[in-house]
Amino acid sequence: MGGNMKESSYAGQKVRIAVDAMGGDCAPAETVKGAVQAARELGVEVVLVGPLPAIESEFRKHDTTGLSIRLVDAAEVILDEEHPVIAVMRKPNSSVSIATKLVQSGEADAMVSAGSTGACMVCAMQYLGTLPGMDRPVAGGPFLQLSPETSVFDMGVNVYCQPEQLVNFAVAGCVFTRAFLGIENPTVALLNVGSEEGKGNQLAKEAYPLLQKSGLNFIGNVEGMDIPKGKANVIVCDGFVGNILLKFCEGLGETVREWLLNELKESVSQDKLEEVTTRLWRLMSPGALLGGAPLWGVDGLVMVCHGSSRAPQIAYTIKEAKACVETDFINLLRTELERAQALISA
């Protein structure tokens, strides 16, 4: 994703990434492994945050000679089944809280977590706040390898949205697309039940004219079938729709893969079948493309990975975080949000 990054004003400085070592289904083994891999391959400084006995046990399994890695103790862990607001309040020394506080204090440039998205968002808003005009953060990024230049915003953070928020989502998507995909004038579309203006629910009807006024390259509505066709670079929707779309595609990719493995096992060699079905899964599954997604709109970098992320996804998300720091993404987004908000308010 970083192949088209613009020149960095951060060059020459070692980027510092705090990693919630206890976040995700495969923690701490895979998070520690991915963090060590990133430190070795990217030259970043990694701060592993979690209960020291747990992370030290995994840390000792790896050769970390010459790597910039330090461990920070966090006595508590927030579980997926806990209510995010209550858990963050009751567990101020959780791994995700302390990792976010390291960004707040300037001891880290970004944090990465595969833990509870809700807890990440609560911590981000509590300790870092949001950029002007952003009521809540947004999650998004490239969606399918079938259409790698198409990103979807929001993928699940904002279930209830106001029309103005969809404009902010589009701005975040455009800044991302320019900085990371090298597309200078990205097209923006509104995900809807029809392509004609005036279609959709109240949110879609009210967001449409605001997107027209935003100064963005808005091309109108697109439908779900247009996403894999790459009809727009940035597609916006509320998080309710976006998360259903995300989970549907994840399930579809895996189900089609399993069906083909069973259907063709008698007629195709096992090696060839594994190769083809794995390629197909990667083309169809959002999880195969996204290492993690930043909570865009936070006044600081918080990267959220899928809960099932393993070491390669953790390492890739750290790479994404490094790229965001080096491109000064937060200030780029701040400037573009101010410009768009002035236009739609005029």
GROMACS .gro file of C-alpha atoms in nm:
model
  346
    1MET     CA    1   0.000   0.000   0.000
    2GLY     CA    2   0.291   0.234   0.061
    3GLY     CA    3   0.449   0.200  -0.284
    4ASN     CA    4   0.321   0.541  -0.401
    5MET     CA    5   0.381   0.735  -0.082
    6LYS     CA    6   0.477   1.097  -0.112
    7GLU     CA    7   0.814   1.223   0.014
    8SER     CA    8   0.836   1.230   0.390
    9SER     CA    9   0.943   1.513   0.617
   10TYR     CA   10   0.997   1.243   0.881
   11ALA     CA   11   1.278   1.074   0.688
   12GLY     CA   12   1.581   0.980   0.894
   13GLN     CA   13   1.393   0.956   1.221
   14LYS     CA   14   1.304   0.622   1.376
   15VAL     CA   15   0.927   0.582   1.392
   16ARG     CA   16   0.800   0.455   1.729
   17ILE     CA   17   0.502   0.217   1.728
   18ALA     CA   18   0.321   0.102   2.043
   19VAL     CA   19   0.165  -0.243   2.002
   20ASP     CA   20  -0.118  -0.374   2.218
   21ALA     CA   21   0.041  -0.715   2.265
   22MET     CA   22  -0.275  -0.863   2.419
   23GLY     CA   23  -0.519  -0.758   2.147
   24GLY     CA   24  -0.673  -1.020   1.918
   25ASP     CA   25  -0.757  -1.388   1.901
   26CYS     CA   26  -0.393  -1.491   1.855
   27ALA     CA   27  -0.233  -1.271   2.121
   28PRO     CA   28   0.023  -1.251   2.259
   29ALA     CA   29   0.210  -1.507   2.047
   30GLU     CA   30   0.124  -1.366   1.703
   31THR     CA   31   0.131  -0.999   1.805
   32VAL     CA   32   0.479  -1.034   1.952
   33LYS     CA   33   0.598  -1.232   1.649
   34GLY     CA   34   0.459  -0.970   1.410
   35ALA     CA   35   0.609  -0.685   1.610
   36VAL     CA   36   0.952  -0.847   1.607
   37GLN     CA   37   0.921  -0.905   1.232
   38ALA     CA   38   0.832  -0.537   1.177
   39ALA     CA   39   1.119  -0.414   1.393
   40ARG     CA   40   1.360  -0.630   1.192
   41GLU     CA   41   1.227  -0.547   0.844
   42LEU     CA   42   1.121  -0.183   0.884
   43GLY     CA   43   1.373  -0.044   1.130
   44VAL     CA   44   1.100   0.093   1.355
   45GLU     CA   45   1.112   0.111   1.732
   46VAL     CA   46   0.842  -0.113   1.877
   47VAL     CA   47   0.693  -0.079   2.224
   48LEU     CA   48   0.514  -0.399   2.328
   49VAL     CA   49   0.244  -0.329   2.587
   50GLY     CA   50   0.089  -0.597   2.808
   51PRO     CA   51   0.132  -0.799   3.127
   52LEU     CA   52   0.509  -0.850   3.147
   53PRO     CA   53   0.503  -1.223   3.232
   54ALA     CA   54   0.291  -1.298   2.924
   55ILE     CA   55   0.482  -1.085   2.674
   56GLU     CA   56   0.827  -1.169   2.812
   57SER     CA   57   0.751  -1.539   2.767
   58GLU     CA   58   0.678  -1.485   2.396
   59PHE     CA   59   0.951  -1.227   2.348
   60ARG     CA   60   1.222  -1.473   2.459
   61LYS     CA   61   1.126  -1.708   2.173
   62HIS     CA   62   1.267  -1.466   1.914
   63ASP     CA   63   1.611  -1.342   1.818
   64THR     CA   64   1.585  -0.969   1.887
   65THR     CA   65   1.957  -0.888   1.875
   66GLY     CA   66   2.006  -0.531   1.755
   67LEU     CA   67   1.634  -0.455   1.734
   68SER     CA   68   1.472  -0.151   1.894
   69ILE     CA   69   1.206  -0.319   2.107
   70ARG     CA   70   1.105  -0.242   2.462
   71LEU     CA   71   0.838  -0.385   2.687
   72VAL     CA   72   0.591  -0.179   2.890
   73ASP     CA   73   0.386  -0.341   3.163
   74ALA     CA   74   0.006  -0.325   3.152
   75ALA     CA   75  -0.158  -0.531   3.423
   76GLU     CA   76  -0.506  -0.547   3.267
   77VAL     CA   77  -0.658  -0.674   2.943
   78ILE     CA   78  -0.991  -0.572   2.785
   79LEU     CA   79  -1.178  -0.865   2.631
   80ASP     CA   80  -1.399  -0.851   2.321
   81GLU     CA   81  -1.712  -0.940   2.517
   82GLU     CA   82  -1.673  -0.648   2.759
   83HIS     CA   83  -1.865  -0.324   2.707
   84PRO     CA   84  -1.601  -0.085   2.567
   85VAL     CA   85  -1.691   0.227   2.766
   86ILE     CA   86  -1.728   0.043   3.096
   87ALA     CA   87  -1.415  -0.165   3.038
   88VAL     CA   88  -1.195   0.136   2.957
   89MET     CA   89  -1.327   0.315   3.265
   90ARG     CA   90  -1.274   0.017   3.496
   91LYS     CA   91  -0.940  -0.088   3.350
   92PRO     CA   92  -0.723   0.224   3.316
   93ASN     CA   93  -0.413   0.004   3.312
   94SER     CA   94  -0.527  -0.216   3.024
   95SER     CA   95  -0.286  -0.284   2.739
   96VAL     CA   96  -0.495  -0.086   2.488
   97SER     CA   97  -0.529   0.211   2.725
   98ILE     CA   98  -0.159   0.231   2.801
   99ALA     CA   99  -0.062   0.189   2.435
  100THR     CA  100  -0.290   0.482   2.348
  101LYS     CA  101  -0.151   0.690   2.634
  102LEU     CA  102   0.198   0.642   2.490
  103VAL     CA  103   0.076   0.822   2.177
  104GLN     CA  104  -0.085   1.092   2.391
  105SER     CA  105   0.239   1.154   2.581
  106GLY     CA  106   0.451   1.158   2.266
  107GLU     CA  107   0.641   0.842   2.360
  108ALA     CA  108   0.499   0.667   2.053
  109ASP     CA  109   0.402   0.801   1.710
  110ALA     CA  110   0.122   0.547   1.661
  111MET     CA  111  -0.041   0.248   1.826
  112VAL     CA  112  -0.153  -0.083   1.677
  113SER     CA  113  -0.415  -0.318   1.823
  114ALA     CA  114  -0.603  -0.628   1.709
  115GLY     CA  115  -0.823  -0.608   2.017
  116SER     CA  116  -1.175  -0.475   2.064
  117THR     CA  117  -1.248  -0.208   1.805
  118GLY     CA  118  -1.489  -0.045   2.048
  119ALA     CA  119  -1.224  -0.025   2.320
  120CYS     CA  120  -0.974   0.119   2.071
  121MET     CA  121  -1.222   0.387   1.972
  122VAL     CA  122  -1.310   0.475   2.332
  123CYS     CA  123  -0.941   0.503   2.421
  124ALA     CA  124  -0.870   0.709   2.110
  125MET     CA  125  -1.147   0.955   2.186
  126GLN     CA  126  -1.070   0.973   2.558
  127TYR     CA  127  -0.693   1.018   2.536
  128LEU     CA  128  -0.637   1.173   2.192
  129GLY     CA  129  -0.964   1.337   2.088
  130THR     CA  130  -1.082   1.392   1.733
  131LEU     CA  131  -0.987   1.639   1.464
  132PRO     CA  132  -1.204   1.953   1.431
  133GLY     CA  133  -1.538   1.866   1.271
  134MET     CA  134  -1.506   1.493   1.335
  135ASP     CA  135  -1.756   1.383   1.600
  136ARG     CA  136  -1.630   1.026   1.590
  137PRO     CA  137  -1.351   0.840   1.410
  138VAL     CA  138  -1.406   0.635   1.095
  139ALA     CA  139  -1.251   0.306   0.982
  140GLY     CA  140  -1.185   0.237   0.618
  141GLY     CA  141  -0.939   0.148   0.348
  142PRO     CA  142  -0.891  -0.073   0.040
  143PHE     CA  143  -1.160  -0.337   0.031
  144LEU     CA  144  -1.101  -0.613  -0.224
  145GLN     CA  145  -0.802  -0.718  -0.433
  146LEU     CA  146  -1.048  -0.745  -0.721
  147SER     CA  147  -1.061  -0.364  -0.707
  148PRO     CA  148  -0.749  -0.259  -0.511
  149GLU     CA  149  -0.795   0.112  -0.585
  150THR     CA  150  -1.141   0.118  -0.425
  151SER     CA  151  -1.173   0.199  -0.055
  152VAL     CA  152  -1.483   0.186   0.166
  153PHE     CA  153  -1.550   0.426   0.456
  154ASP     CA  154  -1.700   0.348   0.719
  155MET     CA  155  -1.643  -0.022   0.789
  156GLY     CA  156  -1.818  -0.038   1.123
  157VAL     CA  157  -1.731   0.232   1.373
  158ASN     CA  158  -2.028   0.466   1.316
  159VAL     CA  159  -2.353   0.270   1.308
  160TYR     CA  160  -2.564   0.587   1.327
  161CYS     CA  161  -2.453   0.876   1.106
  162GLN     CA  162  -2.543   1.232   1.019
  163PRO     CA  163  -2.511   1.343   0.654
  164GLU     CA  164  -2.214   1.568   0.736
  165GLN     CA  165  -2.025   1.267   0.868
  166LEU     CA  166  -2.038   1.098   0.528
  167VAL     CA  167  -1.863   1.403   0.382
  168ASN     CA  168  -1.592   1.368   0.646
  169PHE     CA  169  -1.560   0.998   0.560
  170ALA     CA  170  -1.513   1.093   0.195
  171VAL     CA  171  -1.247   1.350   0.283
  172ALA     CA  172  -1.056   1.092   0.487
  173GLY     CA  173  -1.079   0.846   0.200
  174CYS     CA  174  -0.951   1.099  -0.052
  175VAL     CA  175  -0.653   1.202   0.160
  176PHE     CA  176  -0.571   0.834   0.210
  177THR     CA  177  -0.607   0.756  -0.162
  178ARG     CA  178  -0.384   1.045  -0.270
  179ALA     CA  179  -0.114   0.976  -0.011
  180PHE     CA  180  -0.099   0.597  -0.035
  181LEU     CA  181  -0.237   0.494  -0.373
  182GLY     CA  182  -0.097   0.786  -0.572
  183ILE     CA  183  -0.434   0.886  -0.721
  184GLU     CA  184  -0.436   1.266  -0.729
  185ASN     CA  185  -0.806   1.326  -0.799
  186PRO     CA  186  -0.989   1.025  -0.654
  187THR     CA  187  -1.352   0.968  -0.745
  188VAL     CA  188  -1.604   0.960  -0.461
  189ALA     CA  189  -1.939   0.779  -0.459
  190LEU     CA  190  -2.224   0.722  -0.216
  191LEU     CA  191  -2.324   0.358  -0.160
  192ASN     CA  192  -2.696   0.336  -0.229
  193VAL     CA  193  -2.980   0.114  -0.347
  194GLY     CA  194  -2.985   0.277  -0.690
  195SER     CA  195  -2.762   0.494  -0.906
  196GLU     CA  196  -3.012   0.776  -0.961
  197GLU     CA  197  -3.007   1.094  -0.753
  198GLY     CA  198  -3.288   1.092  -0.496
  199LYS     CA  199  -3.261   0.720  -0.423
  200GLY     CA  200  -3.215   0.571  -0.078
  201ASN     CA  201  -3.301   0.645   0.282
  202GLN     CA  202  -3.304   0.986   0.448
  203LEU     CA  203  -2.932   0.974   0.524
  204ALA     CA  204  -2.843   0.906   0.161
  205LYS     CA  205  -3.080   1.174   0.031
  206GLU     CA  206  -2.937   1.439   0.263
  207ALA     CA  207  -2.573   1.338   0.215
  208TYR     CA  208  -2.592   1.353  -0.164
  209PRO     CA  209  -2.615   1.735  -0.204
  210LEU     CA  210  -2.349   1.788   0.064
  211LEU     CA  211  -2.110   1.564  -0.126
  212GLN     CA  212  -2.187   1.765  -0.439
  213LYS     CA  213  -2.085   2.085  -0.256
  214SER     CA  214  -1.778   1.936  -0.088
  215GLY     CA  215  -1.528   2.015  -0.362
  216LEU     CA  216  -1.449   1.646  -0.393
  217ASN     CA  217  -1.469   1.455  -0.722
  218PHE     CA  218  -1.817   1.322  -0.643
  219ILE     CA  219  -1.964   1.103  -0.918
  220GLY     CA  220  -2.298   1.018  -0.754
  221ASN     CA  221  -2.443   0.693  -0.625
  222VAL     CA  222  -2.305   0.344  -0.674
  223GLU     CA  223  -2.461   0.010  -0.581
  224GLY     CA  224  -2.310  -0.289  -0.406
  225MET     CA  225  -2.237  -0.464  -0.735
  226ASP     CA  226  -2.015  -0.171  -0.837
  227ILE     CA  227  -1.763  -0.220  -0.555
  228PRO     CA  228  -1.572  -0.515  -0.707
  229LYS     CA  229  -1.586  -0.338  -1.045
  230GLY     CA  230  -1.388  -0.046  -0.903
  231LYS     CA  231  -1.636   0.220  -1.018
  232ALA     CA  232  -1.512   0.472  -0.759
  233ASN     CA  233  -1.195   0.517  -0.557
  234VAL     CA  234  -1.373   0.616  -0.236
  235ILE     CA  235  -1.716   0.476  -0.147
  236VAL     CA  236  -1.892   0.609   0.162
  237CYS     CA  237  -2.168   0.459   0.375
  238ASP     CA  238  -2.263   0.443   0.741
  239GLY     CA  239  -2.085   0.187   0.958
  240PHE     CA  240  -2.394  -0.033   0.987
  241VAL     CA  241  -2.399  -0.096   0.613
  242GLY     CA  242  -2.020  -0.101   0.586
  243ASN     CA  243  -1.971  -0.365   0.853
  244ILE     CA  244  -2.239  -0.592   0.707
  245LEU     CA  245  -2.068  -0.555   0.368
  246LEU     CA  246  -1.729  -0.634   0.522
  247LYS     CA  247  -1.847  -0.945   0.707
  248PHE     CA  248  -2.048  -1.069   0.407
  249CYS     CA  249  -1.744  -1.051   0.181
  250GLU     CA  250  -1.525  -1.222   0.441
  251GLY     CA  251  -1.772  -1.507   0.469
  252LEU     CA  252  -1.827  -1.531   0.095
  253GLY     CA  253  -1.457  -1.563   0.017
  254GLU     CA  254  -1.405  -1.839   0.273
  255THR     CA  255  -1.725  -2.024   0.179
  256VAL     CA  256  -1.649  -2.021  -0.195
  257ARG     CA  257  -1.297  -2.145  -0.121
  258GLU     CA  258  -1.427  -2.435   0.089
  259TRP     CA  259  -1.691  -2.522  -0.172
  260LEU     CA  260  -1.432  -2.538  -0.450
  261LEU     CA  261  -1.195  -2.747  -0.238
  262ASN     CA  262  -1.470  -3.002  -0.188
  263GLU     CA  263  -1.616  -2.985  -0.540
  264LEU     CA  264  -1.288  -3.022  -0.731
  265LYS     CA  265  -1.090  -3.249  -0.500
  266GLU     CA  266  -1.137  -3.552  -0.729
  267SER     CA  267  -1.045  -3.378  -1.055
  268VAL     CA  268  -0.764  -3.134  -0.963
  269SER     CA  269  -0.437  -3.206  -0.784
  270GLN     CA  270  -0.428  -3.100  -0.420
  271ASP     CA  271  -0.139  -2.857  -0.471
  272LYS     CA  272  -0.302  -2.687  -0.769
  273LEU     CA  273  -0.637  -2.673  -0.593
  274GLU     CA  274  -0.483  -2.510  -0.286
  275GLU     CA  275  -0.303  -2.257  -0.504
  276VAL     CA  276  -0.612  -2.158  -0.704
  277THR     CA  277  -0.855  -2.146  -0.412
  278THR     CA  278  -0.613  -1.945  -0.198
  279ARG     CA  279  -0.570  -1.692  -0.481
  280LEU     CA  280  -0.947  -1.671  -0.518
  281TRP     CA  281  -0.991  -1.620  -0.144
  282ARG     CA  282  -0.735  -1.339  -0.147
  283LEU     CA  283  -0.917  -1.169  -0.434
  284MET     CA  284  -1.254  -1.190  -0.259
  285SER     CA  285  -1.174  -1.147   0.109
  286PRO     CA  286  -1.125  -0.800   0.263
  287GLY     CA  287  -0.910  -0.954   0.535
  288ALA     CA  288  -0.658  -1.069   0.275
  289LEU     CA  289  -0.587  -0.711   0.169
  290LEU     CA  290  -0.625  -0.510   0.486
  291GLY     CA  291  -0.362  -0.554   0.750
  292GLY     CA  292  -0.537  -0.298   0.963
  293ALA     CA  293  -0.723   0.028   0.929
  294PRO     CA  294  -0.656   0.354   1.108
  295LEU     CA  295  -0.933   0.520   1.302
  296TRP     CA  296  -0.931   0.818   1.067
  297GLY     CA  297  -1.031   1.143   1.233
  298VAL     CA  298  -0.854   1.078   1.563
  299ASP     CA  299  -0.599   1.344   1.657
  300GLY     CA  300  -0.329   1.078   1.668
  301LEU     CA  301  -0.263   0.748   1.493
  302VAL     CA  302  -0.459   0.447   1.618
  303MET     CA  303  -0.446   0.142   1.390
  304VAL     CA  304  -0.706  -0.132   1.439
  305CYS     CA  305  -0.643  -0.482   1.298
  306HIS     CA  306  -0.892  -0.761   1.246
  307GLY     CA  307  -0.930  -0.971   1.560
  308SER     CA  308  -0.805  -1.281   1.379
  309SER     CA  309  -0.483  -1.112   1.264
  310ARG     CA  310  -0.168  -1.320   1.276
  311ALA     CA  311   0.196  -1.211   1.263
  312PRO     CA  312   0.200  -1.108   0.892
  313GLN     CA  313  -0.106  -0.886   0.938
  314ILE     CA  314   0.038  -0.732   1.255
  315ALA     CA  315   0.367  -0.659   1.078
  316TYR     CA  316   0.185  -0.514   0.777
  317THR     CA  317  -0.025  -0.290   0.999
  318ILE     CA  318   0.291  -0.160   1.165
  319LYS     CA  319   0.418  -0.087   0.813
  320GLU     CA  320   0.097   0.107   0.745
  321ALA     CA  321   0.138   0.299   1.070
  322LYS     CA  322   0.495   0.389   0.978
  323ALA     CA  323   0.377   0.515   0.640
  324CYS     CA  324   0.107   0.729   0.804
  325VAL     CA  325   0.362   0.890   1.034
  326GLU     CA  326   0.607   0.956   0.754
  327THR     CA  327   0.345   1.120   0.531
  328ASP     CA  328   0.218   1.342   0.817
  329PHE     CA  329  -0.126   1.201   0.747
  330ILE     CA  330  -0.298   1.356   1.048
  331ASN     CA  331  -0.214   1.712   0.945
  332LEU     CA  332  -0.301   1.643   0.581
  333LEU     CA  333  -0.642   1.522   0.693
  334ARG     CA  334  -0.687   1.816   0.929
  335THR     CA  335  -0.633   2.063   0.643
  336GLU     CA  336  -0.869   1.886   0.402
  337LEU     CA  337  -1.144   1.851   0.661
  338GLU     CA  338  -1.135   2.225   0.726
  339ARG     CA  339  -1.159   2.298   0.353
  340ALA     CA  340  -1.454   2.064   0.290
  341GLN     CA  341  -1.642   2.181   0.599
  342ALA     CA  342  -1.611   2.542   0.486
  343LEU     CA  343  -1.756   2.452   0.145
  344ILE     CA  344  -2.059   2.257   0.269
  345SER     CA  345  -2.135   2.526   0.528
  346ALA     CA  346  -2.130   2.808   0.272
   0.00000   0.00000   0.00000
